[in-house]
């Protein structure tokens, strides 16, 4: 039976306030229990893979990693905070499901190497180790809308752990059990998505604070500036229902099939192709599908605060110029560093448990490796 520590994240209040207000008040944040663990999966040399045109595969593998983690928690009926990063995933999990989570990621790692020839670094770090190293880790829960709550983390703990797992710690090789990898709910059938209005672009942005002790105040200022320049989160969201198009590309379906099932499966291939080919004439005309599309937009994850600000937004080049001008001033004053990538569209991958409920979430990245290329531009800075 789960104890109070296991229910820690589930029991956090979901605060229905502007994200800049939440981030700006450290009193809204809570200490993660010492018994929890940071789990990470990161694609090695993802920047090179994207340069070779493998951005869709990178996004697919990252989506698979976060869904593998979510499904372990779902089966255990435990609510956990998780973060999608474009080329990887991070989550906080209680001790009760740590081994199963690493087991699932190990299976996903082997499948990734076999089918995509890409190496996935996976592992975990105890939260108590973070505290022993005097690294900040605080978490809150934000109510984005009636359908979506997201975790918000302050402190460099998650990325500190991710860097150790990727570059320093020995890989935690776990002998997987014989159960198949569970990526149930993984759906990637949407075509690249153009912004709501003609003449708009999609911006993938990553912002870090140069002083971890001041990140609360600095992030609040940055998020308020984004609101002032681009408008509300719903206004700047790059996903709209009218721009969604199902895609019946066999290469895309084949990649999804290999990521999800690990092998060729003709019935899966044919079913996915039929949905992509005829879904717009049949499935998308149904009343429940129209409700699903409305929910889909509401449940789209375009803002991740995992110790950094990661966001995908749509707007005009003029708005981007205003934003980069503002960020340049903060960067030149030594308060932040940021990376940015601009594309013509966004890409979306989905986790769908039930289209008739709120049991689905949709991960968004900028086109052509948005977050990964933004991270690359950030790494070039001192």
mmCIF file of C-alpha atoms in Angstrom, residues 78-369:
data_model
loop_
_atom_site.group_PDB
_atom_site.id
_atom_site.type_symbol
_atom_site.label_atom_id
_atom_site.label_comp_id
_atom_site.label_asym_id
_atom_site.label_seq_id
_atom_site.Cartn_x
_atom_site.Cartn_y
_atom_site.Cartn_z
ATOM 1 C CA UNK A 78 0.777 6.788 -8.366
ATOM 2 C CA UNK A 79 0.777 10.370 -9.604
ATOM 3 C CA UNK A 80 4.276 11.576 -10.524
ATOM 4 C CA UNK A 81 5.760 14.746 -12.029
ATOM 5 C CA UNK A 82 7.352 14.196 -15.436
ATOM 6 C CA UNK A 83 9.024 16.428 -17.999
ATOM 7 C CA UNK A 84 9.385 16.062 -21.777
ATOM 8 C CA UNK A 85 12.505 17.614 -23.233
ATOM 9 C CA UNK A 86 12.523 16.972 -26.972
ATOM 10 C CA UNK A 87 15.491 14.589 -26.802
ATOM 11 C CA UNK A 88 14.818 12.959 -23.458
ATOM 12 C CA UNK A 89 12.675 12.775 -20.358
ATOM 13 C CA UNK A 90 13.031 13.406 -16.629
ATOM 14 C CA UNK A 91 10.718 12.335 -13.824
ATOM 15 C CA UNK A 92 10.558 12.176 -10.058
ATOM 16 C CA UNK A 93 9.447 8.776 -8.761
ATOM 17 C CA UNK A 94 9.008 7.228 -5.312
ATOM 18 C CA UNK A 95 11.108 4.274 -4.196
ATOM 19 C CA UNK A 96 8.173 1.880 -4.703
ATOM 20 C CA UNK A 97 8.337 2.074 -8.503
ATOM 21 C CA UNK A 98 12.015 2.901 -9.062
ATOM 22 C CA UNK A 99 13.114 -0.586 -10.127
ATOM 23 C CA UNK A 100 10.155 -1.072 -12.476
ATOM 24 C CA UNK A 101 10.757 2.349 -14.005
ATOM 25 C CA UNK A 102 14.431 1.635 -14.681
ATOM 26 C CA UNK A 103 13.427 -1.778 -16.022
ATOM 27 C CA UNK A 104 11.066 -0.154 -18.531
ATOM 28 C CA UNK A 105 13.674 2.390 -19.593
ATOM 29 C CA UNK A 106 16.215 -0.396 -20.073
ATOM 30 C CA UNK A 107 13.822 -2.106 -22.499
ATOM 31 C CA UNK A 108 13.243 1.176 -24.317
ATOM 32 C CA UNK A 109 16.999 1.714 -24.458
ATOM 33 C CA UNK A 110 17.601 -1.674 -26.099
ATOM 34 C CA UNK A 111 14.762 -1.142 -28.537
ATOM 35 C CA UNK A 112 16.100 2.315 -29.437
ATOM 36 C CA UNK A 113 19.546 0.959 -30.230
ATOM 37 C CA UNK A 114 18.132 -1.949 -32.223
ATOM 38 C CA UNK A 115 15.631 -0.044 -34.346
ATOM 39 C CA UNK A 116 17.045 3.479 -34.543
ATOM 40 C CA UNK A 117 20.787 2.968 -33.962
ATOM 41 C CA UNK A 118 20.694 5.671 -31.291
ATOM 42 C CA UNK A 119 22.003 5.301 -27.747
ATOM 43 C CA UNK A 120 19.729 6.188 -24.860
ATOM 44 C CA UNK A 121 21.394 7.003 -21.556
ATOM 45 C CA UNK A 122 19.190 6.053 -18.614
ATOM 46 C CA UNK A 123 19.571 6.013 -14.855
ATOM 47 C CA UNK A 124 18.537 7.498 -11.537
ATOM 48 C CA UNK A 125 19.855 9.567 -8.653
ATOM 49 C CA UNK A 126 18.401 9.633 -5.116
ATOM 50 C CA UNK A 127 16.879 12.942 -4.082
ATOM 51 C CA UNK A 128 18.736 12.649 -0.772
ATOM 52 C CA UNK A 129 22.005 12.839 -2.748
ATOM 53 C CA UNK A 130 20.816 16.129 -4.226
ATOM 54 C CA UNK A 131 20.244 17.525 -0.759
ATOM 55 C CA UNK A 132 23.621 16.253 0.446
ATOM 56 C CA UNK A 133 25.205 18.237 -2.397
ATOM 57 C CA UNK A 134 23.299 21.360 -1.241
ATOM 58 C CA UNK A 135 21.445 21.653 -4.556
ATOM 59 C CA UNK A 136 18.007 23.245 -4.570
ATOM 60 C CA UNK A 137 14.961 21.119 -5.442
ATOM 61 C CA UNK A 138 11.535 22.632 -4.872
ATOM 62 C CA UNK A 139 8.283 21.698 -6.579
ATOM 63 C CA UNK A 140 4.784 23.116 -6.985
ATOM 64 C CA UNK A 141 1.755 22.182 -9.065
ATOM 65 C CA UNK A 142 0.164 24.651 -11.488
ATOM 66 C CA UNK A 143 -3.435 24.456 -12.688
ATOM 67 C CA UNK A 144 -3.066 25.479 -16.335
ATOM 68 C CA UNK A 145 -6.765 25.035 -17.105
ATOM 69 C CA UNK A 146 -9.680 22.840 -16.039
ATOM 70 C CA UNK A 147 -8.081 19.821 -17.727
ATOM 71 C CA UNK A 148 -4.346 20.220 -17.186
ATOM 72 C CA UNK A 149 -2.081 20.469 -14.142
ATOM 73 C CA UNK A 150 1.692 20.613 -14.579
ATOM 74 C CA UNK A 151 4.631 20.360 -12.175
ATOM 75 C CA UNK A 152 6.887 23.377 -11.711
ATOM 76 C CA UNK A 153 10.401 22.868 -10.344
ATOM 77 C CA UNK A 154 12.887 25.420 -9.063
ATOM 78 C CA UNK A 155 16.560 24.585 -8.647
ATOM 79 C CA UNK A 156 19.171 22.891 -10.791
ATOM 80 C CA UNK A 157 18.631 19.419 -9.311
ATOM 81 C CA UNK A 158 16.989 17.720 -12.293
ATOM 82 C CA UNK A 159 19.594 18.876 -14.792
ATOM 83 C CA UNK A 160 22.421 18.162 -12.360
ATOM 84 C CA UNK A 161 21.137 14.591 -12.094
ATOM 85 C CA UNK A 162 20.590 14.329 -15.848
ATOM 86 C CA UNK A 163 24.156 15.442 -16.539
ATOM 87 C CA UNK A 164 25.567 12.904 -14.065
ATOM 88 C CA UNK A 165 23.471 10.100 -15.548
ATOM 89 C CA UNK A 166 24.431 11.032 -19.087
ATOM 90 C CA UNK A 167 28.131 11.729 -18.628
ATOM 91 C CA UNK A 168 29.511 10.562 -15.273
ATOM 92 C CA UNK A 169 27.638 7.826 -13.451
ATOM 93 C CA UNK A 170 28.106 4.230 -14.625
ATOM 94 C CA UNK A 171 25.051 3.025 -16.511
ATOM 95 C CA UNK A 172 22.606 1.175 -14.261
ATOM 96 C CA UNK A 173 22.306 -1.998 -16.283
ATOM 97 C CA UNK A 174 19.214 -3.872 -15.168
ATOM 98 C CA UNK A 175 18.363 -7.249 -16.619
ATOM 99 C CA UNK A 176 14.879 -6.650 -18.034
ATOM 100 C CA UNK A 177 12.074 -9.049 -17.199
ATOM 101 C CA UNK A 178 10.273 -10.896 -19.981
ATOM 102 C CA UNK A 179 7.257 -8.610 -20.043
ATOM 103 C CA UNK A 180 6.960 -6.517 -23.221
ATOM 104 C CA UNK A 181 7.732 -2.809 -23.024
ATOM 105 C CA UNK A 182 4.496 -0.973 -22.275
ATOM 106 C CA UNK A 183 4.109 2.130 -24.435
ATOM 107 C CA UNK A 184 0.327 1.864 -24.502
ATOM 108 C CA UNK A 185 -1.199 5.223 -25.343
ATOM 109 C CA UNK A 186 1.669 6.386 -27.543
ATOM 110 C CA UNK A 187 0.251 8.112 -30.621
ATOM 111 C CA UNK A 188 2.155 10.168 -33.195
ATOM 112 C CA UNK A 189 -0.277 10.438 -36.090
ATOM 113 C CA UNK A 190 -0.419 14.210 -36.525
ATOM 114 C CA UNK A 191 1.330 16.048 -39.323
ATOM 115 C CA UNK A 192 3.575 19.044 -38.666
ATOM 116 C CA UNK A 193 1.405 21.871 -37.380
ATOM 117 C CA UNK A 194 1.486 25.381 -38.780
ATOM 118 C CA UNK A 195 0.831 28.335 -36.451
ATOM 119 C CA UNK A 196 -2.680 29.684 -36.061
ATOM 120 C CA UNK A 197 -2.156 32.660 -38.391
ATOM 121 C CA UNK A 198 -0.236 33.128 -41.612
ATOM 122 C CA UNK A 199 3.007 35.027 -41.131
ATOM 123 C CA UNK A 200 3.583 33.555 -37.691
ATOM 124 C CA UNK A 201 6.506 31.379 -36.626
ATOM 125 C CA UNK A 202 7.211 28.838 -33.901
ATOM 126 C CA UNK A 203 9.822 29.666 -31.272
ATOM 127 C CA UNK A 204 11.460 27.034 -29.060
ATOM 128 C CA UNK A 205 13.003 28.768 -26.055
ATOM 129 C CA UNK A 206 15.139 27.625 -23.118
ATOM 130 C CA UNK A 207 16.078 30.028 -20.319
ATOM 131 C CA UNK A 208 18.364 29.263 -17.375
ATOM 132 C CA UNK A 209 19.124 31.373 -14.330
ATOM 133 C CA UNK A 210 22.800 32.095 -13.714
ATOM 134 C CA UNK A 211 22.144 32.269 -9.967
ATOM 135 C CA UNK A 212 20.087 29.369 -8.625
ATOM 136 C CA UNK A 213 19.221 31.297 -5.464
ATOM 137 C CA UNK A 214 17.546 34.029 -7.521
ATOM 138 C CA UNK A 215 15.805 31.841 -10.114
ATOM 139 C CA UNK A 216 12.361 32.401 -8.582
ATOM 140 C CA UNK A 217 12.456 36.168 -9.097
ATOM 141 C CA UNK A 218 14.229 36.008 -12.470
ATOM 142 C CA UNK A 219 11.898 33.383 -13.938
ATOM 143 C CA UNK A 220 8.870 35.349 -12.753
ATOM 144 C CA UNK A 221 10.173 38.385 -14.632
ATOM 145 C CA UNK A 222 10.868 36.389 -17.808
ATOM 146 C CA UNK A 223 7.456 34.696 -17.789
ATOM 147 C CA UNK A 224 5.740 38.044 -17.229
ATOM 148 C CA UNK A 225 7.682 39.498 -20.176
ATOM 149 C CA UNK A 226 6.587 36.601 -22.409
ATOM 150 C CA UNK A 227 2.979 37.306 -21.390
ATOM 151 C CA UNK A 228 3.399 41.006 -22.151
ATOM 152 C CA UNK A 229 4.968 40.383 -25.573
ATOM 153 C CA UNK A 230 3.048 37.346 -26.835
ATOM 154 C CA UNK A 231 -0.161 37.450 -24.828
ATOM 155 C CA UNK A 232 -1.713 34.771 -22.642
ATOM 156 C CA UNK A 233 -0.603 31.111 -22.814
ATOM 157 C CA UNK A 234 -3.730 30.193 -24.788
ATOM 158 C CA UNK A 235 -3.117 33.027 -27.243
ATOM 159 C CA UNK A 236 0.498 32.066 -27.964
ATOM 160 C CA UNK A 237 -0.069 28.307 -28.032
ATOM 161 C CA UNK A 238 1.198 26.913 -31.358
ATOM 162 C CA UNK A 239 -1.511 24.230 -31.525
ATOM 163 C CA UNK A 240 -5.043 24.917 -32.746
ATOM 164 C CA UNK A 241 -7.691 22.366 -33.672
ATOM 165 C CA UNK A 242 -8.224 23.742 -37.168
ATOM 166 C CA UNK A 243 -4.543 23.266 -38.052
ATOM 167 C CA UNK A 244 -4.456 19.604 -37.023
ATOM 168 C CA UNK A 245 -4.124 17.105 -39.849
ATOM 169 C CA UNK A 246 -3.744 13.343 -39.636
ATOM 170 C CA UNK A 247 -0.800 12.006 -41.619
ATOM 171 C CA UNK A 248 -0.712 8.610 -43.324
ATOM 172 C CA UNK A 249 3.014 8.625 -44.077
ATOM 173 C CA UNK A 250 4.185 4.988 -44.012
ATOM 174 C CA UNK A 251 7.683 5.973 -42.899
ATOM 175 C CA UNK A 252 6.250 7.852 -39.910
ATOM 176 C CA UNK A 253 3.915 4.972 -39.042
ATOM 177 C CA UNK A 254 6.740 2.448 -39.368
ATOM 178 C CA UNK A 255 8.926 4.461 -36.988
ATOM 179 C CA UNK A 256 6.104 4.737 -34.440
ATOM 180 C CA UNK A 257 5.453 1.002 -34.733
ATOM 181 C CA UNK A 258 9.108 0.106 -34.117
ATOM 182 C CA UNK A 259 9.345 2.473 -31.158
ATOM 183 C CA UNK A 260 6.114 1.224 -29.617
ATOM 184 C CA UNK A 261 6.244 -2.493 -30.434
ATOM 185 C CA UNK A 262 9.927 -3.032 -31.171
ATOM 186 C CA UNK A 263 9.172 -4.971 -34.343
ATOM 187 C CA UNK A 264 7.160 -5.036 -37.553
ATOM 188 C CA UNK A 265 3.450 -5.676 -37.071
ATOM 189 C CA UNK A 266 1.293 -5.681 -40.203
ATOM 190 C CA UNK A 267 -2.118 -5.222 -38.483
ATOM 191 C CA UNK A 268 -0.763 -2.223 -36.557
ATOM 192 C CA UNK A 269 0.714 -0.737 -39.733
ATOM 193 C CA UNK A 270 -2.517 -1.141 -41.699
ATOM 194 C CA UNK A 271 -4.730 0.196 -38.907
ATOM 195 C CA UNK A 272 -2.537 3.271 -38.434
ATOM 196 C CA UNK A 273 -2.410 3.888 -42.175
ATOM 197 C CA UNK A 274 -6.200 3.631 -42.457
ATOM 198 C CA UNK A 275 -6.686 6.111 -39.613
ATOM 199 C CA UNK A 276 -4.271 8.542 -41.200
ATOM 200 C CA UNK A 277 -5.761 8.112 -44.664
ATOM 201 C CA UNK A 278 -9.463 8.160 -43.862
ATOM 202 C CA UNK A 279 -9.693 9.448 -40.304
ATOM 203 C CA UNK A 280 -10.368 13.013 -41.409
ATOM 204 C CA UNK A 281 -13.447 11.779 -43.294
ATOM 205 C CA UNK A 282 -14.735 9.345 -40.663
ATOM 206 C CA UNK A 283 -13.183 9.590 -37.203
ATOM 207 C CA UNK A 284 -12.791 13.379 -37.057
ATOM 208 C CA UNK A 285 -16.440 13.855 -38.036
ATOM 209 C CA UNK A 286 -17.754 12.070 -34.954
ATOM 210 C CA UNK A 287 -19.065 14.145 -32.063
ATOM 211 C CA UNK A 288 -16.725 12.534 -29.525
ATOM 212 C CA UNK A 289 -13.768 13.281 -31.790
ATOM 213 C CA UNK A 290 -14.679 16.966 -31.893
ATOM 214 C CA UNK A 291 -14.735 16.951 -28.101
ATOM 215 C CA UNK A 292 -11.383 15.147 -28.133
ATOM 216 C CA UNK A 293 -9.816 17.794 -30.387
ATOM 217 C CA UNK A 294 -11.008 20.534 -28.047
ATOM 218 C CA UNK A 295 -9.567 18.644 -25.096
ATOM 219 C CA UNK A 296 -6.387 17.960 -27.061
ATOM 220 C CA UNK A 297 -5.646 21.659 -27.390
ATOM 221 C CA UNK A 298 -6.369 22.194 -23.682
ATOM 222 C CA UNK A 299 -4.092 19.282 -22.747
ATOM 223 C CA UNK A 300 -1.177 20.396 -24.903
ATOM 224 C CA UNK A 301 2.059 20.750 -22.953
ATOM 225 C CA UNK A 302 3.889 23.817 -24.297
ATOM 226 C CA UNK A 303 5.539 25.028 -21.078
ATOM 227 C CA UNK A 304 7.934 23.012 -18.949
ATOM 228 C CA UNK A 305 9.645 24.480 -15.901
ATOM 229 C CA UNK A 306 12.100 21.869 -14.651
ATOM 230 C CA UNK A 307 14.660 24.218 -13.151
ATOM 231 C CA UNK A 308 14.731 25.953 -16.511
ATOM 232 C CA UNK A 309 12.046 27.609 -18.590
ATOM 233 C CA UNK A 310 11.327 25.503 -21.681
ATOM 234 C CA UNK A 311 8.517 26.709 -23.896
ATOM 235 C CA UNK A 312 7.228 26.507 -27.451
ATOM 236 C CA UNK A 313 5.278 29.561 -28.575
ATOM 237 C CA UNK A 314 3.886 31.014 -31.775
ATOM 238 C CA UNK A 315 3.926 34.634 -32.805
ATOM 239 C CA UNK A 316 5.355 37.117 -35.260
ATOM 240 C CA UNK A 317 9.014 37.854 -36.015
ATOM 241 C CA UNK A 318 8.434 41.300 -34.493
ATOM 242 C CA UNK A 319 7.352 39.722 -31.219
ATOM 243 C CA UNK A 320 10.436 37.503 -31.282
ATOM 244 C CA UNK A 321 12.653 40.552 -31.790
ATOM 245 C CA UNK A 322 11.060 42.188 -28.756
ATOM 246 C CA UNK A 323 11.594 39.033 -26.699
ATOM 247 C CA UNK A 324 15.223 38.499 -27.705
ATOM 248 C CA UNK A 325 15.945 42.172 -27.056
ATOM 249 C CA UNK A 326 14.591 41.773 -23.533
ATOM 250 C CA UNK A 327 16.464 38.502 -22.973
ATOM 251 C CA UNK A 328 19.705 39.950 -24.353
ATOM 252 C CA UNK A 329 19.580 42.672 -21.707
ATOM 253 C CA UNK A 330 19.138 40.101 -18.942
ATOM 254 C CA UNK A 331 21.880 37.928 -20.414
ATOM 255 C CA UNK A 332 24.318 40.817 -20.747
ATOM 256 C CA UNK A 333 23.703 41.700 -17.099
ATOM 257 C CA UNK A 334 24.670 38.154 -16.092
ATOM 258 C CA UNK A 335 21.230 37.121 -14.836
ATOM 259 C CA UNK A 336 20.318 34.482 -17.427
ATOM 260 C CA UNK A 337 21.474 32.560 -20.454
ATOM 261 C CA UNK A 338 19.084 31.476 -23.160
ATOM 262 C CA UNK A 339 18.871 29.403 -26.313
ATOM 263 C CA UNK A 340 16.351 29.846 -29.086
ATOM 264 C CA UNK A 341 15.341 28.111 -32.303
ATOM 265 C CA UNK A 342 12.844 29.357 -34.872
ATOM 266 C CA UNK A 343 10.869 27.093 -37.196
ATOM 267 C CA UNK A 344 7.852 27.236 -39.467
ATOM 268 C CA UNK A 345 5.849 24.609 -37.607
ATOM 269 C CA UNK A 346 5.652 22.514 -34.475
ATOM 270 C CA UNK A 347 5.477 18.760 -34.035
ATOM 271 C CA UNK A 348 3.291 16.935 -31.569
ATOM 272 C CA UNK A 349 3.367 13.468 -30.074
ATOM 273 C CA UNK A 350 0.629 12.167 -27.852
ATOM 274 C CA UNK A 351 -0.138 9.979 -24.868
ATOM 275 C CA UNK A 352 -3.760 8.884 -25.121
ATOM 276 C CA UNK A 353 -5.355 6.602 -22.542
ATOM 277 C CA UNK A 354 -8.958 7.509 -23.318
ATOM 278 C CA UNK A 355 -10.116 10.064 -25.902
ATOM 279 C CA UNK A 356 -13.409 10.483 -24.031
ATOM 280 C CA UNK A 357 -11.787 11.745 -20.817
ATOM 281 C CA UNK A 358 -8.889 13.963 -19.777
ATOM 282 C CA UNK A 359 -6.578 10.928 -19.746
ATOM 283 C CA UNK A 360 -4.323 12.186 -22.492
ATOM 284 C CA UNK A 361 -1.489 14.695 -22.808
ATOM 285 C CA UNK A 362 0.274 16.055 -25.867
ATOM 286 C CA UNK A 363 3.964 16.910 -26.054
ATOM 287 C CA UNK A 364 4.985 19.753 -28.349
ATOM 288 C CA UNK A 365 8.374 20.651 -29.791
ATOM 289 C CA UNK A 366 9.420 23.111 -32.440
ATOM 290 C CA UNK A 367 9.969 21.729 -35.919
ATOM 291 C CA UNK A 368 13.356 20.417 -37.049
ATOM 292 C CA UNK A 369 14.583 19.677 -33.533
#
